[in-house]
Short mmCIF file of C-alpha atoms in Angstrom, two decimals:
data_model
loop_
_atom_site.label_atom_id
_atom_site.label_comp_id
_atom_site.label_asym_id
_atom_site.label_seq_id
_atom_site.Cartn_x
_atom_site.Cartn_y
_atom_site.Cartn_z
CA MET A 816 -35.17 28.85 43.52
CA ASN A 817 -33.94 31.76 41.41
CA PRO A 818 -31.83 30.81 38.37
CA VAL A 819 -28.18 31.78 38.53
CA LEU A 820 -27.08 34.26 35.87
CA THR A 821 -23.94 32.96 34.16
CA ILE A 822 -21.79 35.62 32.51
CA PRO A 823 -19.77 34.25 29.59
CA ASN A 824 -16.02 34.61 29.49
CA PHE A 825 -15.37 37.49 27.10
CA ALA A 826 -11.57 37.22 27.14
CA PRO A 827 -11.35 34.73 24.22
CA VAL A 828 -13.61 37.02 22.17
CA LEU A 829 -11.49 40.14 22.79
CA PRO A 830 -10.11 40.42 19.20
CA GLU A 831 -13.62 40.21 17.77
CA ILE A 832 -14.90 42.78 20.28
CA ILE A 833 -12.08 45.13 19.26
CA LEU A 834 -12.98 44.83 15.58
CA ALA A 835 -16.73 45.19 16.20
CA ALA A 836 -16.32 48.25 18.43
CA GLY A 837 -13.74 49.69 16.05
CA ALA A 838 -16.10 49.28 13.08
CA LEU A 839 -18.78 51.25 14.95
CA VAL A 840 -16.27 54.01 15.71
CA LEU A 841 -15.22 54.07 12.04
CA VAL A 842 -18.85 54.42 10.95
CA LEU A 843 -19.33 57.35 13.34
CA PHE A 844 -16.06 58.98 12.27
CA GLY A 845 -16.93 58.55 8.60
CA ALA A 846 -20.45 59.93 9.05
CA ILE A 847 -19.10 63.05 10.78
CA ARG A 848 -16.15 63.69 8.46
CA GLY A 849 -17.81 62.56 5.24
CA GLU A 850 -15.66 62.09 2.15
CA ARG A 851 -12.76 63.93 3.83
CA SER A 852 -12.22 60.92 6.09
CA GLY A 853 -11.20 58.54 3.28
CA GLU A 854 -7.43 58.57 3.76
CA GLY A 855 -7.47 58.64 7.55
CA MET A 856 -9.93 55.76 7.75
CA ASN A 857 -7.44 53.41 6.09
CA PHE A 858 -4.83 54.09 8.77
CA ILE A 859 -7.39 53.72 11.56
CA ALA A 860 -8.49 50.39 10.06
CA LEU A 861 -4.86 49.23 9.92
CA ALA A 862 -4.41 50.26 13.57
CA LEU A 863 -7.54 48.26 14.48
CA LEU A 864 -6.23 45.18 12.69
CA ALA A 865 -2.86 45.58 14.43
CA VAL A 866 -4.50 45.85 17.87
CA ALA A 867 -6.63 42.78 17.10
CA PHE A 868 -3.47 40.93 16.02
CA VAL A 869 -1.82 41.71 19.38
CA ALA A 870 -5.01 40.58 21.17
CA VAL A 871 -4.89 37.27 19.28
CA LEU A 872 -1.25 36.80 20.29
CA MET A 873 -2.27 37.23 23.95
CA LEU A 874 -4.95 34.53 23.79
CA PRO A 875 -4.25 31.25 25.60
CA GLY A 876 -2.80 28.39 23.55
CA GLU A 877 -4.92 25.69 25.19
CA ARG A 878 -8.51 25.04 24.14
CA VAL A 879 -11.06 27.39 25.72
CA GLU A 880 -14.79 27.43 24.95
CA THR A 881 -17.14 30.32 25.69
CA MET A 882 -20.55 31.68 24.69
CA SER A 883 -22.22 28.44 25.79
CA GLY A 884 -19.73 26.43 23.78
CA SER A 885 -20.45 28.13 20.45
CA PHE A 886 -17.08 29.91 20.32
CA VAL A 887 -13.73 28.17 20.76
CA ILE A 888 -10.12 29.31 20.96
CA ASP A 889 -7.20 26.93 20.50
CA GLY A 890 -3.79 26.97 18.87
CA PHE A 891 -5.31 26.35 15.43
CA ALA A 892 -7.73 29.28 15.74
CA LYS A 893 -4.94 31.59 16.94
CA PHE A 894 -2.66 30.75 14.04
CA MET A 895 -5.34 31.08 11.35
CA LYS A 896 -6.64 34.33 12.84
CA MET A 897 -3.15 35.81 12.66
CA LEU A 898 -2.88 34.83 9.00
CA THR A 899 -6.32 36.33 8.32
CA LEU A 900 -5.46 39.63 10.00
CA LEU A 901 -2.19 39.85 8.07
CA ALA A 902 -4.07 39.19 4.82
CA SER A 903 -6.67 41.86 5.60
CA ALA A 904 -3.96 44.38 6.51
CA GLY A 905 -2.22 43.60 3.22
CA GLY A 906 -5.48 44.19 1.37
CA VAL A 907 -5.92 47.61 3.00
CA ILE A 908 -2.32 48.65 2.27
CA LEU A 909 -2.57 47.61 -1.37
CA SER A 910 -5.80 49.57 -1.81
CA MET A 911 -4.72 52.99 -0.51
CA ASP A 912 -3.08 54.49 -3.59
CA TYR A 913 -5.30 52.61 -6.06
CA MET A 914 -8.58 53.85 -4.55
CA ARG A 915 -7.32 57.44 -4.46
CA ARG A 916 -6.13 57.37 -8.09
CA GLU A 917 -9.36 55.77 -9.30
CA GLY A 918 -11.47 58.35 -7.44
CA ILE A 919 -13.26 55.73 -5.31
CA SER A 920 -11.52 56.36 -1.98
CA ARG A 921 -14.64 56.34 0.17
CA PHE A 922 -14.73 55.83 3.92
CA GLU A 923 -16.99 52.78 3.63
CA TYR A 924 -14.24 50.59 2.14
CA PRO A 925 -12.04 50.10 5.25
CA ILE A 926 -15.18 49.63 7.35
CA LEU A 927 -16.30 46.80 5.08
CA ILE A 928 -12.84 45.23 5.25
CA VAL A 929 -12.97 45.33 9.06
CA LEU A 930 -16.49 43.84 9.15
CA SER A 931 -15.49 41.15 6.68
CA THR A 932 -12.46 40.32 8.84
CA LEU A 933 -14.71 40.14 11.89
CA GLY A 934 -16.84 37.56 10.07
CA MET A 935 -13.73 35.56 9.14
CA MET A 936 -12.53 35.47 12.74
CA MET A 937 -15.96 34.33 13.93
CA VAL A 938 -15.95 31.55 11.32
CA ILE A 939 -12.50 30.36 12.41
CA SER A 940 -13.64 30.01 16.05
CA ALA A 941 -17.16 28.78 15.36
CA ASN A 942 -17.91 25.66 17.41
CA ASP A 943 -21.48 25.08 16.29
CA LEU A 944 -23.47 25.34 13.08
CA ILE A 945 -25.33 28.53 14.06
CA ALA A 946 -22.17 30.48 14.92
CA LEU A 947 -20.60 29.20 11.71
CA TYR A 948 -23.49 30.47 9.59
CA LEU A 949 -23.65 33.87 11.31
CA GLY A 950 -19.93 34.46 10.82
CA LEU A 951 -20.10 33.32 7.21
CA GLU A 952 -22.94 35.68 6.39
CA LEU A 953 -21.14 38.64 7.99
CA LEU A 954 -18.10 37.81 5.87
CA SER A 955 -20.17 37.33 2.71
CA LEU A 956 -22.38 40.42 2.91
CA ALA A 957 -19.40 42.74 3.27
CA SER A 958 -17.61 40.93 0.43
CA TYR A 959 -20.55 41.38 -1.97
CA VAL A 960 -20.41 45.14 -1.46
CA ILE A 961 -16.66 45.59 -1.91
CA ALA A 962 -16.73 43.46 -5.08
CA ALA A 963 -18.99 46.13 -6.61
CA PHE A 964 -17.26 49.04 -4.88
CA ASP A 965 -16.37 50.77 -8.15
CA ARG A 966 -20.04 51.37 -8.79
CA ASP A 967 -19.50 53.40 -11.99
CA ASN A 968 -17.62 50.50 -13.58
CA VAL A 969 -19.84 47.96 -15.36
CA ARG A 970 -17.40 45.08 -14.75
CA SER A 971 -17.30 45.81 -11.01
CA THR A 972 -21.06 46.00 -10.57
CA GLU A 973 -21.46 42.82 -12.64
CA ALA A 974 -18.88 41.08 -10.41
CA GLY A 975 -20.73 42.14 -7.28
CA LEU A 976 -24.08 40.94 -8.64
CA LYS A 977 -22.69 37.55 -9.72
CA TYR A 978 -20.99 37.10 -6.36
CA PHE A 979 -24.20 38.00 -4.52
CA VAL A 980 -26.49 35.69 -6.51
CA LEU A 981 -24.19 32.67 -6.42
CA GLY A 982 -23.14 33.40 -2.83
CA SER A 983 -26.78 33.41 -1.74
CA LEU A 984 -27.24 30.04 -3.40
CA SER A 985 -24.24 28.60 -1.59
CA SER A 986 -25.43 30.00 1.74
CA GLY A 987 -28.75 28.27 1.18
CA MET A 988 -27.00 24.99 0.46
CA LEU A 989 -24.89 25.30 3.60
CA LEU A 990 -27.93 26.16 5.69
CA TYR A 991 -29.89 23.23 4.25
CA GLY A 992 -27.00 20.88 5.01
CA ALA A 993 -26.74 22.25 8.54
CA SER A 994 -30.47 21.73 9.08
CA LEU A 995 -30.18 18.11 7.92
CA VAL A 996 -27.24 17.48 10.25
CA TYR A 997 -29.22 19.02 13.09
CA GLY A 998 -32.31 17.04 12.19
CA PHE A 999 -30.51 13.69 12.25
CA THR A 1000 -28.32 14.39 15.29
CA GLY A 1001 -30.47 16.72 17.39
CA ASN A 1002 -27.48 19.01 18.02
CA VAL A 1003 -25.73 21.98 16.43
CA SER A 1004 -22.59 21.79 18.59
CA PHE A 1005 -19.57 20.28 16.82
CA PRO A 1006 -18.43 18.14 19.81
CA ALA A 1007 -21.99 16.83 20.31
CA ILE A 1008 -22.35 16.02 16.60
CA ALA A 1009 -18.99 14.22 16.70
CA GLY A 1010 -20.21 12.10 19.62
CA ILE A 1011 -23.39 11.07 17.80
CA LEU A 1012 -22.09 10.45 14.26
CA GLN A 1013 -19.95 7.34 14.64
CA GLY A 1014 -19.50 4.22 12.54
CA GLN A 1015 -22.29 3.62 10.05
CA VAL A 1016 -24.52 6.70 9.88
CA GLY A 1017 -27.80 7.24 8.08
CA VAL A 1018 -28.21 8.49 4.54
CA GLY A 1019 -29.87 11.69 5.73
CA ALA A 1020 -26.89 12.73 7.82
CA ILE A 1021 -24.53 11.95 4.92
CA VAL A 1022 -26.63 14.11 2.60
CA GLY A 1023 -26.39 16.89 5.19
CA VAL A 1024 -22.59 16.56 5.25
CA VAL A 1025 -22.55 16.73 1.43
CA PHE A 1026 -24.52 19.97 1.41
CA VAL A 1027 -22.32 21.46 4.13
CA ALA A 1028 -19.28 20.51 2.04
CA ALA A 1029 -20.87 22.16 -1.01
CA GLY A 1030 -21.43 25.42 0.86
CA ILE A 1031 -17.87 25.42 2.16
CA ALA A 1032 -16.48 24.57 -1.30
CA PHE A 1033 -18.12 27.69 -2.72
CA LYS A 1034 -16.52 29.93 -0.11
CA ILE A 1035 -13.04 28.59 -0.90
CA SER A 1036 -13.79 28.56 -4.68
CA ALA A 1037 -13.24 24.83 -5.06
CA VAL A 1038 -14.55 22.89 -8.08
CA PRO A 1039 -17.41 22.39 -8.91
CA PHE A 1040 -18.49 25.54 -7.03
CA HIS A 1041 -15.83 27.77 -8.53
CA MET A 1042 -17.87 29.35 -11.32
CA TRP A 1043 -17.97 32.81 -9.71
CA THR A 1044 -14.24 33.12 -9.17
CA PRO A 1045 -12.80 34.15 -12.59
CA ASP A 1046 -15.51 36.75 -13.27
CA VAL A 1047 -15.42 38.24 -9.78
CA TYR A 1048 -11.62 38.35 -9.72
CA GLU A 1049 -11.48 40.06 -13.13
CA GLY A 1050 -14.32 42.52 -12.52
CA SER A 1051 -13.54 43.64 -8.97
CA PRO A 1052 -11.05 46.47 -8.35
CA THR A 1053 -7.57 44.92 -8.25
CA PRO A 1054 -6.97 45.51 -4.48
CA VAL A 1055 -10.33 43.87 -3.77
CA THR A 1056 -9.28 40.90 -5.91
CA ALA A 1057 -6.06 40.67 -3.88
CA PHE A 1058 -8.12 40.72 -0.68
CA PHE A 1059 -10.48 37.98 -1.98
CA ALA A 1060 -7.53 35.83 -3.04
CA ALA A 1061 -5.88 36.11 0.38
CA ALA A 1062 -8.01 36.73 3.48
CA PRO A 1063 -11.25 34.78 2.80
CA LYS A 1064 -9.13 31.84 1.63
CA MET A 1065 -7.44 31.71 5.05
CA ALA A 1066 -10.80 31.76 6.85
CA GLY A 1067 -12.40 29.35 4.36
CA MET A 1068 -9.72 26.68 4.75
CA ALA A 1069 -9.79 27.13 8.53
CA MET A 1070 -13.57 26.73 8.46
CA ALA A 1071 -13.36 23.58 6.34
CA THR A 1072 -10.72 22.08 8.62
CA ARG A 1073 -12.65 22.98 11.78
CA VAL A 1074 -15.94 21.55 10.52
CA PHE A 1075 -14.63 18.22 9.22
CA ILE A 1076 -12.07 17.56 11.95
CA ASP A 1077 -14.14 18.80 14.91
CA ALA A 1078 -17.69 17.87 13.88
CA PHE A 1079 -17.15 14.73 11.79
CA PRO A 1080 -13.95 13.07 13.09
CA ASN A 1081 -15.55 9.63 13.39
CA ILE A 1082 -16.87 9.40 9.82
CA VAL A 1083 -13.66 10.27 7.99
CA GLY A 1084 -14.30 7.53 5.44
CA GLN A 1085 -17.51 9.22 4.32
CA TRP A 1086 -16.37 12.83 3.95
CA GLN A 1087 -12.87 11.94 2.79
CA GLN A 1088 -14.30 10.83 -0.57
CA ILE A 1089 -15.93 14.24 -1.01
CA ILE A 1090 -12.73 16.14 -0.20
CA VAL A 1091 -10.62 13.91 -2.47
CA PHE A 1092 -13.00 14.52 -5.40
CA ILE A 1093 -13.08 18.28 -4.82
CA SER A 1094 -9.29 18.36 -4.47
CA ILE A 1095 -8.63 16.46 -7.72
CA ALA A 1096 -11.20 18.49 -9.67
CA SER A 1097 -9.80 21.79 -8.36
CA MET A 1098 -6.19 20.87 -9.15
CA ALA A 1099 -7.09 19.69 -12.64
CA LEU A 1100 -9.24 22.66 -13.58
CA GLY A 1101 -6.85 25.16 -12.00
CA SER A 1102 -3.98 23.72 -14.02
CA PHE A 1103 -5.62 23.26 -17.42
CA ALA A 1104 -8.11 26.16 -17.55
CA ALA A 1105 -5.44 28.78 -16.77
CA ILE A 1106 -3.33 27.85 -19.80
CA GLY A 1107 -5.41 29.87 -22.24
CA GLN A 1108 -5.94 32.91 -20.02
CA ARG A 1109 -4.58 36.28 -21.14
CA ASN A 1110 -5.91 38.43 -18.30
CA ILE A 1111 -3.59 38.19 -15.28
CA LYS A 1112 -6.42 38.49 -12.76
CA ARG A 1113 -8.36 35.64 -14.38
CA LEU A 1114 -5.16 33.62 -14.47
CA MET A 1115 -4.68 34.24 -10.74
CA ALA A 1116 -8.29 33.18 -10.20
CA TYR A 1117 -7.62 29.78 -11.73
CA SER A 1118 -4.33 29.65 -9.85
CA SER A 1119 -6.21 30.16 -6.57
CA ILE A 1120 -8.63 27.35 -7.50
CA GLY A 1121 -5.68 25.03 -8.10
CA ASN A 1122 -3.99 26.05 -4.88
CA VAL A 1123 -7.14 25.34 -2.89
CA GLY A 1124 -7.07 21.86 -4.42
CA TYR A 1125 -3.51 21.31 -3.19
CA ALA A 1126 -4.39 22.54 0.30
CA LEU A 1127 -7.38 20.18 0.40
CA ILE A 1128 -4.98 17.24 -0.04
CA GLY A 1129 -3.85 17.85 3.53
CA LEU A 1130 -7.42 18.02 4.82
CA ALA A 1131 -8.35 14.81 2.98
CA THR A 1132 -5.89 12.85 5.11
CA GLY A 1133 -7.77 13.67 8.31
CA THR A 1134 -4.48 13.46 10.24
CA VAL A 1135 -2.42 15.85 12.36
CA GLU A 1136 0.29 15.85 9.70
CA GLY A 1137 -2.26 16.68 7.03
CA VAL A 1138 -3.69 19.62 8.98
CA GLN A 1139 -0.15 20.84 9.61
CA GLY A 1140 0.39 20.70 5.84
CA VAL A 1141 -2.77 22.76 5.28
CA ILE A 1142 -1.59 25.45 7.70
CA VAL A 1143 1.89 25.63 6.18
CA TYR A 1144 0.43 25.71 2.67
CA MET A 1145 -1.99 28.54 3.44
CA ALA A 1146 0.71 30.65 5.15
CA ILE A 1147 2.98 30.35 2.11
CA TYR A 1148 0.08 30.84 -0.31
CA LEU A 1149 -0.74 34.11 1.48
CA ALA A 1150 2.75 35.51 0.87
CA MET A 1151 2.82 34.39 -2.77
CA THR A 1152 -0.62 35.83 -3.51
CA LEU A 1153 -0.06 39.24 -1.91
CA GLY A 1154 3.34 39.51 -3.63
CA SER A 1155 1.87 38.66 -7.03
CA PHE A 1156 -0.95 41.17 -6.72
CA ALA A 1157 1.47 43.85 -5.53
CA VAL A 1158 3.25 43.51 -8.88
CA ILE A 1159 -0.06 43.56 -10.79
CA LEU A 1160 -0.94 46.82 -9.02
CA GLY A 1161 2.39 48.23 -10.20
CA LEU A 1162 1.37 47.88 -13.88
CA ARG A 1163 0.13 51.46 -14.28
CA ARG A 1164 0.83 54.32 -16.66
CA GLY A 1165 -0.97 57.46 -15.57
CA LYS A 1166 -4.60 56.57 -15.02
CA VAL A 1167 -4.47 53.33 -17.04
CA MET A 1168 -4.07 49.95 -15.30
CA TYR A 1169 -2.72 47.05 -17.36
CA GLU A 1170 -3.97 43.54 -16.67
CA ASN A 1171 -2.90 41.33 -19.58
CA VAL A 1172 0.02 38.92 -19.62
CA GLU A 1173 1.40 40.68 -22.73
CA ASP A 1174 1.66 43.90 -20.74
CA LEU A 1175 4.53 42.28 -18.82
CA SER A 1176 6.62 42.12 -22.01
CA GLY A 1177 10.25 42.97 -21.36
CA LEU A 1178 9.57 43.97 -17.76
CA ALA A 1179 13.00 42.65 -16.80
CA ARG A 1180 14.63 45.42 -18.86
CA THR A 1181 12.41 48.31 -17.79
CA HIS A 1182 11.84 47.26 -14.13
CA PRO A 1183 14.40 44.53 -13.28
CA VAL A 1184 13.65 44.38 -9.54
CA LEU A 1185 9.91 44.16 -10.13
CA ALA A 1186 10.39 41.42 -12.72
CA PHE A 1187 12.71 39.49 -10.40
CA CYS A 1188 10.17 39.60 -7.55
CA LEU A 1189 7.32 38.45 -9.80
CA ALA A 1190 9.52 35.70 -11.25
CA MET A 1191 10.18 34.46 -7.71
CA MET A 1192 6.44 34.43 -7.01
CA MET A 1193 5.76 32.49 -10.21
CA PHE A 1194 8.54 29.96 -9.55
CA SER A 1195 7.23 29.53 -6.01
CA LEU A 1196 3.63 29.06 -7.18
CA ALA A 1197 4.92 26.48 -9.65
CA GLY A 1198 6.56 24.61 -6.76
CA ILE A 1199 10.16 24.97 -7.88
CA PRO A 1200 12.79 24.54 -5.13
CA PRO A 1201 14.27 26.09 -3.09
CA LEU A 1202 11.43 28.64 -2.87
CA ALA A 1203 8.63 28.39 -0.33
CA GLY A 1204 6.01 27.02 -2.73
CA PHE A 1205 7.99 23.80 -3.16
CA PHE A 1206 7.93 23.12 0.59
CA ALA A 1207 4.20 23.93 0.74
CA LYS A 1208 3.39 21.26 -1.84
CA PHE A 1209 5.88 18.84 -0.34
CA ALA A 1210 4.14 19.15 3.06
CA VAL A 1211 0.70 18.16 1.74
CA PHE A 1212 2.02 15.49 -0.68
CA ASN A 1213 4.05 13.87 2.10
CA ALA A 1214 1.04 13.86 4.43
CA ALA A 1215 -1.07 12.22 1.70
CA ILE A 1216 1.52 9.49 1.11
CA ASN A 1217 1.77 8.77 4.84
CA ALA A 1218 -2.04 8.48 4.97
CA ASN A 1219 -2.03 5.96 2.07
CA LEU A 1220 -3.50 8.48 -0.38
CA VAL A 1221 -0.69 7.85 -2.85
CA ALA A 1222 -2.87 8.27 -5.95
CA LEU A 1223 -4.01 11.69 -4.75
CA ALA A 1224 -0.39 12.77 -4.22
CA ILE A 1225 0.58 11.54 -7.70
CA ILE A 1226 -2.29 13.48 -9.29
CA GLY A 1227 -1.13 16.54 -7.36
CA VAL A 1228 2.40 16.20 -8.72
CA VAL A 1229 1.14 15.77 -12.31
CA THR A 1230 -1.14 18.80 -12.14
CA SER A 1231 1.73 20.81 -10.62
CA VAL A 1232 3.80 20.05 -13.70
CA VAL A 1233 0.95 21.14 -15.97
CA GLY A 1234 0.34 24.31 -13.95
CA ALA A 1235 4.03 25.22 -14.13
CA TYR A 1236 3.50 26.00 -17.83
CA TYR A 1237 1.46 29.17 -17.35
CA TYR A 1238 3.60 30.38 -14.45
CA LEU A 1239 6.78 29.96 -16.48
CA ARG A 1240 5.12 31.59 -19.49
CA ILE A 1241 4.87 34.80 -17.46
CA VAL A 1242 8.60 34.59 -16.67
CA LYS A 1243 9.33 34.05 -20.37
CA VAL A 1244 7.27 37.12 -21.34
CA MET A 1245 9.09 39.29 -18.78
CA TYR A 1246 12.61 38.20 -19.69
CA PHE A 1247 12.54 37.32 -23.39
CA ASP A 1248 9.89 39.48 -25.08
CA GLU A 1249 10.48 42.99 -26.38
CA PRO A 1250 9.85 45.67 -23.74
CA GLY A 1251 7.20 48.35 -23.95
CA ALA A 1252 7.08 51.72 -22.22
CA ALA A 1253 8.08 51.86 -18.56
CA TYR A 1254 5.40 51.83 -15.87
CA ASP A 1255 4.94 54.43 -13.15
CA SER A 1256 6.81 54.07 -9.87
CA MET A 1257 5.05 51.82 -7.37
CA PRO A 1258 3.49 53.41 -4.25
CA ILE A 1259 5.41 52.88 -1.02
CA GLY A 1260 2.70 50.67 0.49
CA VAL A 1261 2.70 48.32 -2.50
CA LYS A 1262 6.50 48.17 -2.38
CA PHE A 1263 6.33 47.26 1.31
CA VAL A 1264 3.91 44.36 0.73
CA LEU A 1265 6.01 43.11 -2.20
CA ALA A 1266 9.24 43.32 -0.20
CA VAL A 1267 7.84 41.43 2.81
CA SER A 1268 6.28 38.74 0.59
CA SER A 1269 9.49 38.28 -1.42
CA ILE A 1270 11.65 38.00 1.69
CA PHE A 1271 9.32 35.38 3.16
CA VAL A 1272 9.20 33.32 -0.05
CA VAL A 1273 13.00 33.20 -0.18
CA LEU A 1274 13.79 32.86 3.53
CA PHE A 1275 11.32 30.05 4.22
CA GLY A 1276 13.45 27.66 2.19
CA ILE A 1277 16.46 28.61 4.31
CA VAL A 1278 14.80 28.74 7.74
CA PRO A 1279 11.56 26.68 7.60
CA ALA A 1280 11.61 25.47 11.21
CA PRO A 1281 9.76 28.35 12.98
CA LEU A 1282 6.68 28.21 10.73
CA VAL A 1283 6.64 24.41 10.51
CA SER A 1284 6.89 23.96 14.30
CA ALA A 1285 4.23 26.60 14.96
CA ALA A 1286 1.94 24.96 12.38
CA GLY A 1287 2.54 21.56 14.00
CA ALA A 1288 1.54 22.90 17.42
CA ALA A 1289 -1.57 24.52 15.93
CA ALA A 1290 -2.56 21.27 14.18
CA ARG A 1291 -2.14 19.19 17.34
CA SER A 1292 -4.45 21.54 19.26
CA LEU A 1293 -7.29 20.54 16.94
CA PHE A 1294 -7.12 16.81 17.76
#
């Protein structure tokens, strides 16, 4: 009897197909046009991301598996993919003027952004360990290159090399953990692993989970696998830093949530201890280590480490409410991060970019609107009501309390108070220090990103229901 050929359902993979085909077209267009294609490629990449965003919106809300069960679409994947595409689009918009002024506007950059985004979307929908690793490597390889994109700058090439070496180590740890999980369960599929790992499991499987957690922690720059973050953030071109702080964080938190909730739902007691430790360590280091920083990009690196720690509070609960808190937190974090980096990109006089906290001195008198927007971002990151950042932290703290993780919530509140110091110090420098010379006018694209981010940060406190309800629906689809 002849075997029946089964053709997989390609409809759930349509956004990824669009990005993959679009990347090939961009490569061809860039090869034909050469360096003359630099500006046009950015707009084509933005159009690709927009088309992929529409394709994601059209995907079904209910759970659908395809590619022999290795790829899954549900409400959670849809929501996180939309956030990732918005973050990538923001990264492209922020880079346009900067790359041109710095003389590094090459056609490869938007292609690498598109390929990196493709890897992120694959990671978000990965339903087995092999698909997860393939998507993660596609994301990582493109990221290593764009970190060192300013190849004539020593700091940029050093950042790319550090990211590559440490990223390779983390990929090896993740792969080793995945091989142990496969060895002790006999499966790579998340649902199959979940069915096998129940109750008391062997030490080997637990060690595998630990190594998987270590690999994931590196990708989201959580302590103790954060060591690459400050150097890479400082050394990379500023738009690349903005991209790293936004898009991969969305995919990384989605990956962590998918792996632990889908693959290990019956051993929450075992992996919860790991997540709680990583969360506390990230919050503490992000709050205390940033106090002495003078470079804004390094400060934002430690801020991102701390914010990952807060988001992990929601994951540590292992509940629907906790996952909802993670989604809300990451959506708000995206707006705050892009807005903050838009202001950092505005600190330019001629060909000189300024990156130190002292360079913000008196900004409120020379650029009052810019200073006001950055002050809002800092207040929001500090968790001061009624801005969006307060509601983000409230969502994960409330979920932790309801899951009887009261100590974790208290530690989160304490570290928030400590972290508020360096955010408020920036506001003090802008409003109370003596001003320097005025900066150049911001490019229209940077102004657009800053305006959208600022409006979201303010309006969420007034109208939180749409995002909260959508995040709740996405979280419930995962359970």
